[in-house]
Amino acid sequence: MPKTEYLQGALDLLILQTVTLSPNHGWGIQQRLRQISRESIAVSQGSLYPALHRLEVAGFLTSEMTASENNRKARVYTITVAGRKRLSAETDDWRDFALAIGRILQAE
Amino acid sequence: MAVMTWLRSLIQRRRVTREIDDELAFHLDMETQANIDRGMTPEQARRAALRDFAGVVQAKEAVREVRTFRVESVWQDVRHATRTLAGHPGFSVTAVTMLALGIGITTAMFTLVDTLILRPVPFRDPEQLAHLWMGSDRGGRIVVAPAVLRAWQQSPAFDGAESAAPATALLEAGETVVTRGIATVTPGVFNLLGGVTPLRGQLFDDGGATHSNGVLVSETVWRTLYDADPALVGRSISVNRERLTVVGILPAEFRFPSADTVLWRPTDLIRPGEMAQAYVRFATGLPREDALRLATDAARAADAQNATLRPWVFPLAGIDDAYSKQAVPLLGGGVVLVFLVLCANVCSLMLARLTTRRREFSMRAALGASRARLMRQAFVESCVLGAAGAAAGAAVAWGFVSIARALLPEPLLMQTLNPLDLDARALAASSMAGVVATLAAGLLPAWLGTRVDAGESLRVVNRSGTETRGARALSRGLLVLEVAMACTLLIGATLLARSFANLTRADRGLDTTGVTTLWLSFGGNALDAAGRAALARTLEEDFRQLPGVQQVAWSYGLPPGGGMTSFGDWTSDTAGSSPQNLEVERYVVGPEFFSLYRIPIIHGRGFAASEPQGHVIVGERLARTLWPGLDPVGHTFRFMEQQFTVIGVAREIHYPAIDSRLDRPEFYHAYTEASSTPMVSLRCVPACPDAAVIRNHLASSHPAVRVQRAAPAERNYAAQLARPRAAAALALTFAAIAVIAAAGGLFSVLSYGVSRRRREFGIRTALGASPRQIRRVVFGDGLIVAVTGAVIGSLAGAALARGLRSLQYGVTPGDTASWLLVLGIVWLTTVLACWRPARTAARMDPLMMLREE
């Protein structure tokens, strides 16, 4: 499991990417991240929820309280247009960054 | 969306908290369920989920922090700003004072301009209302014959035509006897104006009742003299010793036809000799020229005297005389300049603090504050400063308007039928402007401060804190601008003040000290000539009994400019002389007139006891014009069909006024037959009894005599002095504020400069620079700013002075004394502002300085 430091910057990116696929609630996002990364990325709730709310305050996500399975109240997050723009910009940045790191590591 | 979320979190904090609780509870439930699905017992599942959650409370706190971050940090900024400002009371008080002055003055001035000029009179469709009279191209009597008014009432040109003539009356309420404005009006006048509803009682034309002995009183009189007695309507009160029944009470806001009118009497214009002062409402839809053509025809048909005259229209809306039209926008411009100077000063004050602030900002940036965060803090700080300034400004504006209401010359206030009240819109607008200026001034330091990279502020070499080049250029530029504007204002103010001084000092050609004048009316044509003469004799006896009275002079026409004005062609008897088109003042004067006013007869003789009709005494100016280089005594001249013989030449009398046309040449007829509306001048030693006392005395001794006006002769000149005085006083106030503000700005900027350059000055002194040389450096710094500003200001001032030309009396735009005075003041102020900083710099002890390093 990668250390949190790597994750901090990328968490927003991962959340936005996950929500792009379909609107989801916090638990669903967490599960999906775990599944897609094949259990290698586990985001703690203590980081996930502040990040979700931060993204919403920043206008990249919107949320709605809905009645979910078992008639429970769940907050479902949806990506906004600004969020999509941010995602594509961040994705490009991340790719460049990853490429650069990769090159440096190979240059050895 | 973000704003919405934030707003929601602000308003519905509790709901947001509950929602966060719900959200996290849902997560726990889901996790627990998932654990159960993996084969755990419900209890194990729950425990595992909680363990996974790593502290629900912490998670909640973290989320809540995200949600409430903004609100609390703004509040934090406000507290921080208040602390910072309170920590620098000198700066804060100065900045707030300047803002408050700027906002206050601007608001007050806008209120005045709005009340006096911009706002229409408070009547229905005021643009259709006008005061109308017939005159030649040069003017004429403002009254028309009742027949003309009736013709206008019938004319399709107007929706209505009524008469309202202002005068003053003696009003008795119990023991108190006061003089108050009264108007004799035709009953329909209230309808003509529209929107007049009595507070109590009714108007004259209500209910078809006749109210010939009725009177309407203003709320102000009702409250001040009758203690708002609810039973006043229907009671009788004493006006000019006549019992009149109060018909109704009009609201205090109703001011017509004059702003001081508080009593209204009805008239049907059938008394002999009574004239009408016509107020008309133009018919809607009819072009103004057509309406006036119809009005002219009607007036000519009704009264043959109007044959050669044309209508003069004075709209009721706003001030229309040339002086105010020019002076008020100029003063308004002056206000804007003062406002700019004060804002520039606040701006330069904040810039002067930039050095310390910049280090603070850079330090905080280095510790991780984002630029946006720093800008926001600067923004909040400016807002706090601006809000304080605006609040204080409202108080200042209120004060100014109160002062203006109390002190503004009556002729100016009387021009508006609007009450003078503080204007909320103006306050809002200038507060906004002030806050925007502060914001601009406050954000600039933040921007400049956050632009430098964090490391720079920590560098050792920078510890003496030199200014950034941008800030230096900006603060110097602002100072130059301030000095320039102050200089411009000062030039305008000096010229206006000198004009006013010249007006008051101007030679009037006569002596009015201790002279009181009375305008009397013997009641129309009720008395014949013999009766009037008899009445005049007993009156004169009466006057001579008054304490202190030494001389009594009858006249028709009183100086200044109170005679009959005749204009047309005047022809002298010298061979080959061409007619002179002149406006000439004619006075009909009694035997004591010349000696009473100390007007010497310089050629020929004065009037004998019974002087033939055609014999006149001419003033010097008329003599010079008609008989250049000749002694006019014995000569004759003609005006229209009349011929006059000159028996003497009197020293010219002058009417000092901005409008030089008011100062006309004059000549005098002998007052042989008592007029029905004579004037009396009384010379008393040392001073005459108060005008109200004389009126009261006359009212008891000669009830048939009406006193239309009684005032010290000096006051007759006041009308032409009041506005120049107000203009000069306002302009001087503005200029003084601007000069003090500019000097303060210069002082603070130089002081800051010196305190920053202590190290430099210390080293210079250590290297052998004399205190004088150091002083010169600082003075040089200040003088460059002042001289540049003064040059720019002088150029603008020269343009202003030319613009002011028509408001000047006895000074030219290039008046040397005024310019020397202005430049002297600017120079002196600069030296004063530079003095302390220069001394501080020169007294710096190099050893102390170097030890500090």
PDB file of C-alpha atoms in Angstrom, chain B residues 373-529:
ATOM      1  CA  ARG B 373      -5.174  34.936   1.595  1.00  0.00           C
ATOM      2  CA  LEU B 374      -2.956  37.999   2.099  1.00  0.00           C
ATOM      3  CA  MET B 375      -4.917  40.035  -0.414  1.00  0.00           C
ATOM      4  CA  ARG B 376      -8.077  39.047   1.383  1.00  0.00           C
ATOM      5  CA  GLN B 377      -6.649  40.213   4.647  1.00  0.00           C
ATOM      6  CA  ALA B 378      -5.682  43.542   3.095  1.00  0.00           C
ATOM      7  CA  PHE B 379      -9.168  43.739   1.609  1.00  0.00           C
ATOM      8  CA  VAL B 380     -10.813  43.149   4.961  1.00  0.00           C
ATOM      9  CA  GLU B 381      -8.525  45.695   6.587  1.00  0.00           C
ATOM     10  CA  SER B 382      -9.433  48.309   4.000  1.00  0.00           C
ATOM     11  CA  CYS B 383     -13.103  47.465   4.417  1.00  0.00           C
ATOM     12  CA  VAL B 384     -12.901  47.959   8.168  1.00  0.00           C
ATOM     13  CA  LEU B 385     -11.125  51.283   7.640  1.00  0.00           C
ATOM     14  CA  GLY B 386     -13.598  52.290   4.937  1.00  0.00           C
ATOM     15  CA  ALA B 387     -16.591  51.335   7.061  1.00  0.00           C
ATOM     16  CA  ALA B 388     -15.288  53.365   9.979  1.00  0.00           C
ATOM     17  CA  GLY B 389     -14.683  56.280   7.606  1.00  0.00           C
ATOM     18  CA  ALA B 390     -18.161  55.993   6.116  1.00  0.00           C
ATOM     19  CA  ALA B 391     -19.801  55.888   9.542  1.00  0.00           C
ATOM     20  CA  ALA B 392     -17.868  58.934  10.704  1.00  0.00           C
ATOM     21  CA  GLY B 393     -18.568  60.528   7.306  1.00  0.00           C
ATOM     22  CA  ALA B 394     -22.303  60.195   7.853  1.00  0.00           C
ATOM     23  CA  ALA B 395     -21.924  62.098  11.104  1.00  0.00           C
ATOM     24  CA  VAL B 396     -19.802  64.762   9.419  1.00  0.00           C
ATOM     25  CA  ALA B 397     -22.326  65.107   6.588  1.00  0.00           C
ATOM     26  CA  TRP B 398     -25.148  65.471   9.073  1.00  0.00           C
ATOM     27  CA  GLY B 399     -23.179  68.160  10.863  1.00  0.00           C
ATOM     28  CA  PHE B 400     -22.407  70.011   7.650  1.00  0.00           C
ATOM     29  CA  VAL B 401     -26.009  69.958   6.476  1.00  0.00           C
ATOM     30  CA  SER B 402     -27.164  71.224   9.864  1.00  0.00           C
ATOM     31  CA  ILE B 403     -24.611  74.014   9.704  1.00  0.00           C
ATOM     32  CA  ALA B 404     -25.618  74.813   6.135  1.00  0.00           C
ATOM     33  CA  ARG B 405     -29.267  74.920   7.097  1.00  0.00           C
ATOM     34  CA  ALA B 406     -28.476  77.366   9.880  1.00  0.00           C
ATOM     35  CA  LEU B 407     -25.838  79.474   8.194  1.00  0.00           C
ATOM     36  CA  LEU B 408     -26.450  79.351   4.472  1.00  0.00           C
ATOM     37  CA  PRO B 409     -27.469  82.773   3.212  1.00  0.00           C
ATOM     38  CA  GLU B 410     -31.186  83.193   3.029  1.00  0.00           C
ATOM     39  CA  PRO B 411     -31.147  84.283  -0.591  1.00  0.00           C
ATOM     40  CA  LEU B 412     -29.695  80.891  -1.449  1.00  0.00           C
ATOM     41  CA  LEU B 413     -31.995  78.817   0.737  1.00  0.00           C
ATOM     42  CA  MET B 414     -34.947  80.942  -0.242  1.00  0.00           C
ATOM     43  CA  GLN B 415     -34.431  79.973  -3.829  1.00  0.00           C
ATOM     44  CA  THR B 416     -35.533  76.470  -3.214  1.00  0.00           C
ATOM     45  CA  LEU B 417     -38.969  75.435  -2.162  1.00  0.00           C
ATOM     46  CA  ASN B 418     -37.479  72.089  -1.099  1.00  0.00           C
ATOM     47  CA  PRO B 419     -36.610  71.497   2.521  1.00  0.00           C
ATOM     48  CA  LEU B 420     -32.895  70.974   3.076  1.00  0.00           C
ATOM     49  CA  ASP B 421     -32.432  67.472   4.443  1.00  0.00           C
ATOM     50  CA  LEU B 422     -29.549  65.030   4.451  1.00  0.00           C
ATOM     51  CA  ASP B 423     -29.661  62.951   1.351  1.00  0.00           C
ATOM     52  CA  ALA B 424     -29.368  59.202   1.843  1.00  0.00           C
ATOM     53  CA  ARG B 425     -28.521  58.536  -1.796  1.00  0.00           C
ATOM     54  CA  ALA B 426     -25.644  61.011  -1.669  1.00  0.00           C
ATOM     55  CA  LEU B 427     -24.374  59.476   1.524  1.00  0.00           C
ATOM     56  CA  ALA B 428     -24.488  56.012  -0.010  1.00  0.00           C
ATOM     57  CA  ALA B 429     -22.739  57.167  -3.182  1.00  0.00           C
ATOM     58  CA  SER B 430     -19.905  59.039  -1.517  1.00  0.00           C
ATOM     59  CA  SER B 431     -19.453  56.338   1.125  1.00  0.00           C
ATOM     60  CA  MET B 432     -19.107  53.841  -1.685  1.00  0.00           C
ATOM     61  CA  ALA B 433     -16.583  56.088  -3.381  1.00  0.00           C
ATOM     62  CA  GLY B 434     -14.649  56.485  -0.144  1.00  0.00           C
ATOM     63  CA  VAL B 435     -14.621  52.764   0.542  1.00  0.00           C
ATOM     64  CA  VAL B 436     -13.550  52.033  -3.027  1.00  0.00           C
ATOM     65  CA  ALA B 437     -10.729  54.547  -2.676  1.00  0.00           C
ATOM     66  CA  THR B 438      -9.612  52.939   0.579  1.00  0.00           C
ATOM     67  CA  LEU B 439      -9.826  49.536  -1.017  1.00  0.00           C
ATOM     68  CA  ALA B 440      -7.678  50.676  -3.890  1.00  0.00           C
ATOM     69  CA  ALA B 441      -5.233  52.220  -1.445  1.00  0.00           C
ATOM     70  CA  GLY B 442      -5.204  49.171   0.784  1.00  0.00           C
ATOM     71  CA  LEU B 443      -4.960  46.489  -1.876  1.00  0.00           C
ATOM     72  CA  LEU B 444      -2.037  48.143  -3.595  1.00  0.00           C
ATOM     73  CA  PRO B 445       0.331  47.607  -0.659  1.00  0.00           C
ATOM     74  CA  ALA B 446      -0.862  44.037  -0.405  1.00  0.00           C
ATOM     75  CA  TRP B 447      -0.289  43.483  -4.092  1.00  0.00           C
ATOM     76  CA  LEU B 448       3.125  45.129  -4.085  1.00  0.00           C
ATOM     77  CA  GLY B 449       3.967  43.403  -0.819  1.00  0.00           C
ATOM     78  CA  THR B 450       3.018  39.937  -1.911  1.00  0.00           C
ATOM     79  CA  ARG B 451       4.717  40.321  -5.263  1.00  0.00           C
ATOM     80  CA  VAL B 452       8.194  40.228  -3.764  1.00  0.00           C
ATOM     81  CA  ASP B 453       9.395  36.738  -3.193  1.00  0.00           C
ATOM     82  CA  ALA B 454       9.365  35.599   0.342  1.00  0.00           C
ATOM     83  CA  GLY B 455      13.120  35.305   0.631  1.00  0.00           C
ATOM     84  CA  GLU B 456      13.757  38.948  -0.088  1.00  0.00           C
ATOM     85  CA  SER B 457      12.154  40.191   3.055  1.00  0.00           C
ATOM     86  CA  LEU B 458      14.424  38.003   5.117  1.00  0.00           C
ATOM     87  CA  ARG B 459      17.611  39.104   3.470  1.00  0.00           C
ATOM     88  CA  VAL B 460      19.982  40.938   5.750  1.00  0.00           C
ATOM     89  CA  VAL B 461      20.749  43.821   3.400  1.00  0.00           C
ATOM     90  CA  ASN B 462      17.134  44.748   3.282  1.00  0.00           C
ATOM     91  CA  ARG B 463      16.802  45.341   6.960  1.00  0.00           C
ATOM     92  CA  SER B 464      16.662  49.100   6.620  1.00  0.00           C
ATOM     93  CA  GLY B 465      13.576  48.584   4.527  1.00  0.00           C
ATOM     94  CA  THR B 466      13.915  50.768   1.480  1.00  0.00           C
ATOM     95  CA  GLU B 467      10.799  51.489  -0.490  1.00  0.00           C
ATOM     96  CA  THR B 468      10.043  49.540  -3.595  1.00  0.00           C
ATOM     97  CA  ARG B 469      10.361  51.672  -6.648  1.00  0.00           C
ATOM     98  CA  GLY B 470       6.691  51.281  -7.547  1.00  0.00           C
ATOM     99  CA  ALA B 471       5.506  52.377  -4.143  1.00  0.00           C
ATOM    100  CA  ARG B 472       7.881  55.322  -4.128  1.00  0.00           C
ATOM    101  CA  ALA B 473       6.770  56.546  -7.540  1.00  0.00           C
ATOM    102  CA  LEU B 474       3.155  56.093  -6.605  1.00  0.00           C
ATOM    103  CA  SER B 475       3.336  57.871  -3.271  1.00  0.00           C
ATOM    104  CA  ARG B 476       5.302  60.766  -4.800  1.00  0.00           C
ATOM    105  CA  GLY B 477       2.831  60.940  -7.698  1.00  0.00           C
ATOM    106  CA  LEU B 478      -0.087  61.036  -5.293  1.00  0.00           C
ATOM    107  CA  LEU B 479       1.579  63.790  -3.299  1.00  0.00           C
ATOM    108  CA  VAL B 480       2.221  65.851  -6.415  1.00  0.00           C
ATOM    109  CA  LEU B 481      -1.439  65.417  -7.306  1.00  0.00           C
ATOM    110  CA  GLU B 482      -2.508  66.466  -3.833  1.00  0.00           C
ATOM    111  CA  VAL B 483      -0.356  69.568  -3.823  1.00  0.00           C
ATOM    112  CA  ALA B 484      -1.609  70.432  -7.304  1.00  0.00           C
ATOM    113  CA  MET B 485      -5.248  70.080  -6.334  1.00  0.00           C
ATOM    114  CA  ALA B 486      -4.757  71.966  -3.093  1.00  0.00           C
ATOM    115  CA  CYS B 487      -3.018  74.706  -5.056  1.00  0.00           C
ATOM    116  CA  THR B 488      -5.863  74.884  -7.585  1.00  0.00           C
ATOM    117  CA  LEU B 489      -8.472  75.044  -4.862  1.00  0.00           C
ATOM    118  CA  LEU B 490      -6.483  77.666  -3.030  1.00  0.00           C
ATOM    119  CA  ILE B 491      -6.293  79.863  -6.118  1.00  0.00           C
ATOM    120  CA  GLY B 492     -10.030  79.626  -6.693  1.00  0.00           C
ATOM    121  CA  ALA B 493     -10.776  80.247  -3.028  1.00  0.00           C
ATOM    122  CA  THR B 494      -8.400  83.207  -2.790  1.00  0.00           C
ATOM    123  CA  LEU B 495      -9.957  84.876  -5.803  1.00  0.00           C
ATOM    124  CA  LEU B 496     -13.464  84.318  -4.429  1.00  0.00           C
ATOM    125  CA  ALA B 497     -12.440  85.545  -0.986  1.00  0.00           C
ATOM    126  CA  ARG B 498     -10.777  88.624  -2.405  1.00  0.00           C
ATOM    127  CA  SER B 499     -13.862  89.278  -4.523  1.00  0.00           C
ATOM    128  CA  PHE B 500     -16.000  89.100  -1.427  1.00  0.00           C
ATOM    129  CA  ALA B 501     -13.633  91.362   0.497  1.00  0.00           C
ATOM    130  CA  ASN B 502     -13.683  93.820  -2.382  1.00  0.00           C
ATOM    131  CA  LEU B 503     -17.467  93.699  -2.458  1.00  0.00           C
ATOM    132  CA  THR B 504     -17.808  94.502   1.231  1.00  0.00           C
ATOM    133  CA  ARG B 505     -15.148  97.182   1.102  1.00  0.00           C
ATOM    134  CA  ALA B 506     -16.311  98.651  -2.183  1.00  0.00           C
ATOM    135  CA  ASP B 507     -17.167 102.334  -2.113  1.00  0.00           C
ATOM    136  CA  ARG B 508     -20.930 102.683  -2.058  1.00  0.00           C
ATOM    137  CA  GLY B 509     -20.803 106.436  -2.354  1.00  0.00           C
ATOM    138  CA  LEU B 510     -23.044 106.851   0.679  1.00  0.00           C
ATOM    139  CA  ASP B 511     -23.111 106.117   4.393  1.00  0.00           C
ATOM    140  CA  THR B 512     -25.614 103.618   5.784  1.00  0.00           C
ATOM    141  CA  THR B 513     -24.376 103.271   9.362  1.00  0.00           C
ATOM    142  CA  GLY B 514     -27.255 103.736  11.753  1.00  0.00           C
ATOM    143  CA  VAL B 515     -29.826 104.028   8.975  1.00  0.00           C
ATOM    144  CA  THR B 516     -32.997 101.950   9.003  1.00  0.00           C
ATOM    145  CA  THR B 517     -35.408 101.819   6.091  1.00  0.00           C
ATOM    146  CA  LEU B 518     -39.138 101.160   5.919  1.00  0.00           C
ATOM    147  CA  TRP B 519     -41.395 100.330   2.988  1.00  0.00           C
ATOM    148  CA  LEU B 520     -44.865 101.650   3.770  1.00  0.00           C
ATOM    149  CA  SER B 521     -48.247 101.337   2.169  1.00  0.00           C
ATOM    150  CA  PHE B 522     -51.053 103.816   2.808  1.00  0.00           C
ATOM    151  CA  GLY B 523     -53.679 101.339   1.695  1.00  0.00           C
ATOM    152  CA  GLY B 524     -54.059 101.620  -2.050  1.00  0.00           C
ATOM    153  CA  ASN B 525     -55.996 104.618  -3.352  1.00  0.00           C
ATOM    154  CA  ALA B 526     -58.134 104.994  -0.249  1.00  0.00           C
ATOM    155  CA  LEU B 527     -56.590 108.394   0.494  1.00  0.00           C
ATOM    156  CA  ASP B 528     -56.307 111.360  -1.829  1.00  0.00           C
ATOM    157  CA  ALA B 529     -53.105 113.355  -2.199  1.00  0.00           C
TER     158      ALA B 529
END
